[in-house]
Tab-separated table of C-alpha atoms in Angstrom:
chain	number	residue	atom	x	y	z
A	1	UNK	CA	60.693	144.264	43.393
A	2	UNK	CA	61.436	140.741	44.619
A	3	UNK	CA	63.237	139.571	47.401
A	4	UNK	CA	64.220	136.125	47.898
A	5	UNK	CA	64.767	135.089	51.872
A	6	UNK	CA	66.237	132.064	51.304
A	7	UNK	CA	63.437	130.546	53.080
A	8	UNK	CA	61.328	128.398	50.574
A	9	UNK	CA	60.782	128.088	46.978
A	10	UNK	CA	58.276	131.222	47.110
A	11	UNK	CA	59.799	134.957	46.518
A	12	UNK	CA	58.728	137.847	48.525
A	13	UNK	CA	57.281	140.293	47.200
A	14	UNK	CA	58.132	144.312	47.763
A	15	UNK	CA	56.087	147.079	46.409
A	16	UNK	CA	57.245	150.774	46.200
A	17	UNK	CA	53.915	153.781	46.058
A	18	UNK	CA	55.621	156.858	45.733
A	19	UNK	CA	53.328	159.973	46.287
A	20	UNK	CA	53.304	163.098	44.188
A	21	UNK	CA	53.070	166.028	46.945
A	22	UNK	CA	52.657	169.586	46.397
A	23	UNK	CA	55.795	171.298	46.063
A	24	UNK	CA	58.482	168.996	47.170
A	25	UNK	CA	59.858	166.223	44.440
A	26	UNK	CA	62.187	164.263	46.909
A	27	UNK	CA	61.259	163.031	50.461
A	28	UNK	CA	63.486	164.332	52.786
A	29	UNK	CA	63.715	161.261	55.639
A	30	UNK	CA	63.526	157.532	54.333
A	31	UNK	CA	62.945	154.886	56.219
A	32	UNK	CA	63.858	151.221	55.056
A	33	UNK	CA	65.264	147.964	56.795
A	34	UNK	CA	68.356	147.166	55.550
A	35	UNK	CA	69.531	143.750	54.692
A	36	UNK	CA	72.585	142.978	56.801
A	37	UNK	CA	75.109	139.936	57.545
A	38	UNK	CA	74.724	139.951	60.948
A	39	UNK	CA	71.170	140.790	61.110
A	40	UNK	CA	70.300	137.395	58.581
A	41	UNK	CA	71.932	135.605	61.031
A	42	UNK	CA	70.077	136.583	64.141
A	43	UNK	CA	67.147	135.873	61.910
A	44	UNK	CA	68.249	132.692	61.345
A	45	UNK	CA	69.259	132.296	64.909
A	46	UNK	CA	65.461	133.325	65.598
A	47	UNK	CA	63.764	130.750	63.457
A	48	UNK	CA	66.066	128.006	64.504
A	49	UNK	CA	65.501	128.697	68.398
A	50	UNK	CA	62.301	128.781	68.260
A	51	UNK	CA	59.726	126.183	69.391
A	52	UNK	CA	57.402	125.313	65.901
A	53	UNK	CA	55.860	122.508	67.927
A	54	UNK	CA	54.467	125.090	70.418
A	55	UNK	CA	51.975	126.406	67.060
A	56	UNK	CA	51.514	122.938	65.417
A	57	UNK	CA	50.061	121.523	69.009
A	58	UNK	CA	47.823	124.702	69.330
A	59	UNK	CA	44.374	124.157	70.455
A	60	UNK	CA	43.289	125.737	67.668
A	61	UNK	CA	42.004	124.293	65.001
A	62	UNK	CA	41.664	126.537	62.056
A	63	UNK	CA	44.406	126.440	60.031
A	64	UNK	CA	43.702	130.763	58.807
A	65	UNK	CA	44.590	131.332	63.069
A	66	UNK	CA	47.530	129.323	62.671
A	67	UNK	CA	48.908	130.592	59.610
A	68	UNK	CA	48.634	133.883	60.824
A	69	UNK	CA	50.213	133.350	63.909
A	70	UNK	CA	52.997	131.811	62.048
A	71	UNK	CA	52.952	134.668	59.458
A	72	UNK	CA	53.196	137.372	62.790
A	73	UNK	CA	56.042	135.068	64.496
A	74	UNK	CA	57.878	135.700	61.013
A	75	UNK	CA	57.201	139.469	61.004
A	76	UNK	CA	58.071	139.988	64.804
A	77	UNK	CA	61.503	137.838	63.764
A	78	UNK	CA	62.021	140.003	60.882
A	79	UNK	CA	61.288	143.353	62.300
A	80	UNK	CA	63.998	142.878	65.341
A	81	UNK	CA	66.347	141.618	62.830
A	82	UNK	CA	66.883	144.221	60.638
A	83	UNK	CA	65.614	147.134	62.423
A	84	UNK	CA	64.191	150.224	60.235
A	85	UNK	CA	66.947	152.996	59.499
A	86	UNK	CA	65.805	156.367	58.916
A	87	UNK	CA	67.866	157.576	55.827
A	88	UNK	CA	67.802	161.977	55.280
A	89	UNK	CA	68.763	163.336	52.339
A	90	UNK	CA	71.366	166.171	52.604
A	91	UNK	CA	70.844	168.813	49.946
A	92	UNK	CA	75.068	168.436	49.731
A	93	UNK	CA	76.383	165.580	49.857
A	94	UNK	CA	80.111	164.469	49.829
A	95	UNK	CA	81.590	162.310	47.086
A	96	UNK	CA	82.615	159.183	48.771
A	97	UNK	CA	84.454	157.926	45.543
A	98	UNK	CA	86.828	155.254	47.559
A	99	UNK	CA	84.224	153.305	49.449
A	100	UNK	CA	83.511	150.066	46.998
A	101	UNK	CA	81.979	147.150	46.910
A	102	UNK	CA	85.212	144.576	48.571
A	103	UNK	CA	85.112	147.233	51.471
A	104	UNK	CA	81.889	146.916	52.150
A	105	UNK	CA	81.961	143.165	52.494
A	106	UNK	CA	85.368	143.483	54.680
A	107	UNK	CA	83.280	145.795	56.590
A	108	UNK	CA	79.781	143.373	56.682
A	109	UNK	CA	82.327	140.499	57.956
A	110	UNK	CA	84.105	142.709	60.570
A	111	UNK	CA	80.650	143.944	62.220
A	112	UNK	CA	79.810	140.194	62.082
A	113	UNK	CA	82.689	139.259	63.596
A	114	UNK	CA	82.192	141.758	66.461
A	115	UNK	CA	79.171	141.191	67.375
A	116	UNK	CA	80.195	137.203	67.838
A	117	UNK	CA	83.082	138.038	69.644
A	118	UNK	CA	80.623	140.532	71.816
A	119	UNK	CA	78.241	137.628	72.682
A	120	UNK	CA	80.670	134.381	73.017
A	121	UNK	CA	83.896	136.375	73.634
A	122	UNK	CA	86.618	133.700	72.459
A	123	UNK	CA	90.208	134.241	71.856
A	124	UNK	CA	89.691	132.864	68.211
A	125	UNK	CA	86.936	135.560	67.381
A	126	UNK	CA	89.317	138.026	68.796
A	127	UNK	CA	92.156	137.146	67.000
A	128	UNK	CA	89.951	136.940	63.585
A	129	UNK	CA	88.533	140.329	64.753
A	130	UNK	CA	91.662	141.632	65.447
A	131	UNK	CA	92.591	141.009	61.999
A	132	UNK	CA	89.754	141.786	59.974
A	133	UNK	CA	89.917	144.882	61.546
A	134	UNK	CA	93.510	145.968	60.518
A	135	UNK	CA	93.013	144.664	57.113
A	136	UNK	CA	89.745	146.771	56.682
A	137	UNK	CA	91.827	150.031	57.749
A	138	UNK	CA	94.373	148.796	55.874
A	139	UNK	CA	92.484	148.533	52.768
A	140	UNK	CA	90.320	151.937	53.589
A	141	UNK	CA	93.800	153.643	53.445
A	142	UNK	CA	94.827	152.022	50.226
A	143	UNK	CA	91.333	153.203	48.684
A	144	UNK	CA	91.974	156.706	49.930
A	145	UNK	CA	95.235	156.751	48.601
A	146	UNK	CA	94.069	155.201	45.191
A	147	UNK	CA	91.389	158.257	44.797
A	148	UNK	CA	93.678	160.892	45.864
A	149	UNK	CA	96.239	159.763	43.208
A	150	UNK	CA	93.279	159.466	40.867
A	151	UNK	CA	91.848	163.097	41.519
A	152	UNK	CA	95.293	164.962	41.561
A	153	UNK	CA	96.425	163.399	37.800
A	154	UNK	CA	93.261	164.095	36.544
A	155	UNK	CA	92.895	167.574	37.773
A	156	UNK	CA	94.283	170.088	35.071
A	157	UNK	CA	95.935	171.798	38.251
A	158	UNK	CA	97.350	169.738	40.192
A	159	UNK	CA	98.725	172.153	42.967
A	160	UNK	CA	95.685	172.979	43.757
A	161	UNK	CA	94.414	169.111	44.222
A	162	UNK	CA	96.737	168.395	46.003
A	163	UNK	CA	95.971	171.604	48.796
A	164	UNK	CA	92.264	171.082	48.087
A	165	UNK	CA	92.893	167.519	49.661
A	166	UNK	CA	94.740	168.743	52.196
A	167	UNK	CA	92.430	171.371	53.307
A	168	UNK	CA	89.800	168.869	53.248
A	169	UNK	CA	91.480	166.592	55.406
A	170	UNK	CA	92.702	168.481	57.716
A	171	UNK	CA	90.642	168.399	60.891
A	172	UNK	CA	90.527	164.802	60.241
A	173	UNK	CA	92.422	162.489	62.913
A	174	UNK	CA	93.411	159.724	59.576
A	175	UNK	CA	96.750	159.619	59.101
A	176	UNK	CA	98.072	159.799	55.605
């Protein structure tokens, strides 16, 4: 798989082994990093801070020691970034069928927006928190809605949807 970083002209490269093991077909933890908004931008917070001149003016003269310092700085950078998330698979597993793809940008932007707000703390980060935050309920509601509507025409009873979502929802504190 390739990954392009946005860094240079070269792509990274990512490679999956998987390992057959006696009896089980699935691993039951993952681990990967995932690629977030507001952890690409304490990357790029990282690489911009930092002093290059302090590894150019090294007294080293080999340029192998230097590129692998360079090559560690960009690992270190990376690794607190986009810290590894241990993913375990649930034998059952709830269909999430109102969660798509504009949510989960509304929800990339808000956590981006927090954590701004959390470090600078201005009223004008507030305010666009504020907001981005009662759009993405908003929105999160009108999805729900959506795929409720959606499951109780299709069903062939739709009595029973409709209690089936109920009883589903009911130790939830959403509101309808």
């Amino acid at each position: 798989t390739c990954i392009n970083t946005g860094l240079s002209d070269h792509v990274g490269q990512h490679v999956v082994m998987e390992l057959n093991t006696i009896g089980a077909t699935k691993p039951i933890v993952k681990s990967y990093r995932p690629l977030s908004t507001s952890g690409m931008y304490s990357f790029f917070c990282k690489l911009q801070n930092y002093n290059w001149s302090l590894l150019f003016h090294n007294k080293r003269d080999d340029c192998h020691d230097i590129w692998n310092i360079f090559q560690s700085l960009i690992c270190e950078f990376h690794n607190a970034s986009f810290p590894l998330v241990k993913f375990k698979n649930k034998r059952r597993e709830l269909k999430v069928n109102w969660f798509n793809n504009h949510i989960r940008s509304l929800r990339n932007s808000l956590q981006l927006v927090s954590d701004l707000y959390n470090k600078y703390r201005t009223e004008n980060l507030y305010r666009l928190k504020k907001s981005l935050f009662l759009n993405y309920k908003k929105q999160i509601r009108l999805a729900k809605i959506r795929a409720n509507d959606s499951f109780i025409t299709n069903s062939v009873n739709s009595s029973k949807a409709m209690w089936t979502l109920i009883k589903s929802n009911k130790d939830c504190n959403i509101e309808p």
